[in-house]
Each structure stands twice: as structure tokens, then as C-alpha cells.
Amino acid sequence: MRPFLLDYVASQGHVVFENGLYNLNIIGIRTPDDSANKFNDRMCVVYKDEQGWVTRTWPCTTDPGTYWREHPMKVTGTAIMAPGQYRGSHKLGRHRGQYAALVQSGGRVSYYRDANKDDILDMDPETEQSGYIGLNIHKSSSRESGSENVDRWSAGCQVFAKPGSDGFEAFMALCDKSAETYGPKFTYTLVVAPGV
């Protein structure tokens, strides 16, 4: 039976990948907890392996840390990725040229600009834009324990709290395995948790 999360993604009008082994559905879930500077969202990968459906999930952030909310890189404000499905938007690459990650591949993503420099997320539809601005999927600290606070780790990227085998490293291993069959590009879907 297909996992509920894929039913929910499909109910939002998005495509789900059900054919073949390790054909990854990469899904970010923005939770109702909007506490600033915390890894209070979830990164999920849903796929089939030789035994059937598998769902893996890890703590992450889908919005920028307090530092970048208060010190935006652009005068128009800090980027906050908008919920949606972005087909082929990310590929295997190197985050800032430093380590393996999923990097925005040139596929357009939608995002809001929050310009009032406080710790509250402002997702005003009037500020929504789309384009290529380097919203990658990467890790926080390289320390094994990861990071408790988002701080400067995200200026709009989707960022894993933990770097190791219980977080980002496990995610990238799945991406590498999937790429052997389906190639280096991936679709990323960001949804808001049901009931929010």
C-alpha cells in the first residue's frame, strides 16, 4: 500500500514516483512550529526497495535562520522557499564547491522575500518570485552532532540538522543509489504539514 505521505502529496496536485526501485520522492514538510532558528521541519524520502515501500525522515529546516532573516543578503529580503513541486530542480553537485549535496540545477523554484528583518516568517504572496538563486539541499555543521540552531546554516536552503549516517549522509547515499538508475537530477517537493 502506498504510504500516506505520498497520498497527501498527490492530493496537493503533485506527481509521485511509484515505478522502479529507489525512484526517490524527496519531500520537505514545513511544520506548524514556526519557532525561529530551529530545525523544526522534516526532510522525507519515500521510495521502494526490494522489500516494498520505505519512508525515511530527518529533522531539517525549510526556512532561513535568524541571522539571515535579520541580515538579508538582498535588499529585497531573505528567501523563503514556497511550497510546491519543482521537477528536476536539483542535481548531485557540491554545495559552495565544498562537499557533495543536492544543488539547484537551474530549474526554477518559487520563493518569497521577507524584508522586515525580524524573526517572524513573512510569506506574502505579493513578494513571491521564481528563478535560480542557489536554494540547495545540504547539511548544517560538519560536527558529528550537527547543530541545534539554524543560525547561518540556511539563507533559504533546505538544511539537515545532522550531517552523519543518521541524517544528511544517509540521504546522500540514497541519492547516489537512485542516480545509478535515474540520473543525477531530482525533483523536490515542499509541502505544508496537514492541518496547518
XYZ file of N, CA and C in Angstrom, residues 5 8 27-44 57-63 69 80-81 83 121 123 150 158 188-196:
132
model
N 1.990 9.646 3.147
C 2.640 10.892 2.730
C 2.534 11.082 1.225
N -0.887 12.223 0.399
C -1.029 13.645 0.703
C -0.387 14.507 -0.391
N 10.750 14.903 -0.194
C 9.646 15.743 0.265
C 10.068 16.488 1.536
N 10.034 17.799 1.476
C 10.215 18.613 2.669
C 8.858 18.915 3.270
N 8.749 18.820 4.594
C 7.488 19.135 5.280
C 7.729 20.327 6.192
N 7.066 21.425 5.883
C 7.125 22.605 6.757
C 6.054 22.440 7.829
N 6.474 22.362 9.078
C 5.544 22.092 10.173
C 4.935 23.384 10.714
N 3.891 23.250 11.557
C 3.272 24.461 12.108
C 4.135 25.168 13.141
N 5.170 24.497 13.636
C 6.067 25.122 14.611
C 6.950 26.123 13.876
N 6.648 27.412 14.024
C 7.414 28.439 13.307
C 8.426 29.138 14.208
N 8.858 28.426 15.275
C 9.889 28.987 16.145
C 11.114 29.343 15.322
N 11.603 30.533 15.528
C 12.746 30.989 14.751
C 13.998 30.198 15.106
N 14.787 29.901 14.081
C 16.143 29.387 14.257
C 16.224 27.932 14.710
N 15.162 27.148 14.543
C 15.159 25.752 14.970
C 14.978 24.812 13.776
N 15.541 23.611 13.904
C 15.354 22.566 12.891
C 14.042 21.846 13.208
N 12.941 22.521 12.929
C 11.630 22.029 13.335
C 10.778 21.539 12.169
N 11.407 21.286 11.019
C 10.725 20.730 9.862
C 11.256 19.311 9.623
N 10.776 18.659 8.570
C 11.207 17.289 8.284
C 11.578 17.164 6.809
N 12.656 16.412 6.563
C 13.009 16.020 5.199
C 12.703 14.531 5.089
N 11.937 14.169 4.081
C 11.498 12.785 3.916
C 11.898 12.276 2.535
N 12.960 9.710 7.295
C 12.683 11.094 7.661
C 13.723 11.608 8.654
N 14.080 12.888 8.501
C 15.123 13.502 9.330
C 14.735 14.941 9.667
N 15.215 15.459 10.814
C 14.970 16.870 11.129
C 15.748 17.800 10.198
N 15.096 18.867 9.805
C 15.721 19.848 8.905
C 15.070 21.200 9.137
N 15.500 22.174 8.380
C 14.775 23.435 8.292
C 14.449 23.693 6.829
N 13.238 24.219 6.591
C 12.854 24.621 5.237
C 12.796 26.141 5.125
N 13.271 26.814 6.168
C 13.264 28.277 6.138
C 14.571 28.811 6.726
N 17.566 36.211 8.441
C 16.321 36.981 8.461
C 16.622 38.425 8.881
N 12.555 32.617 1.214
C 11.872 31.505 1.873
C 11.215 30.697 0.767
N 11.653 29.444 0.583
C 11.094 28.646 -0.500
C 9.590 28.476 -0.322
N 5.997 26.557 -0.887
C 5.549 25.189 -1.119
C 5.251 24.963 -2.593
N 8.550 34.585 10.164
C 8.487 34.275 8.736
C 7.346 35.032 8.089
N 5.482 35.272 4.568
C 5.336 34.643 3.251
C 4.179 35.308 2.520
N 19.686 26.856 13.691
C 19.918 27.069 12.266
C 20.996 28.129 12.045
N 17.367 24.301 2.073
C 16.770 23.244 2.878
C 17.934 22.515 3.550
N 12.183 18.002 -6.208
C 11.967 18.324 -4.788
C 10.562 18.866 -4.615
N 9.874 18.330 -3.617
C 8.503 18.762 -3.304
C 8.478 19.292 -1.880
N 8.007 20.510 -1.717
C 7.858 21.111 -0.388
C 6.367 21.261 -0.111
N 5.915 20.666 0.994
C 4.511 20.754 1.376
C 4.406 21.322 2.788
N 3.240 21.822 3.094
C 2.932 22.276 4.441
C 2.227 21.122 5.151
N 2.605 20.856 6.398
C 2.050 19.730 7.133
C 0.518 19.807 7.154
N -0.145 18.647 7.003
C -1.614 18.639 7.025
C -2.158 19.305 8.287
N -3.227 20.056 8.121
C -3.860 20.703 9.253
C -3.315 22.075 9.572
N -2.284 22.517 8.792
C -1.689 23.826 9.073
C -2.429 24.898 8.301
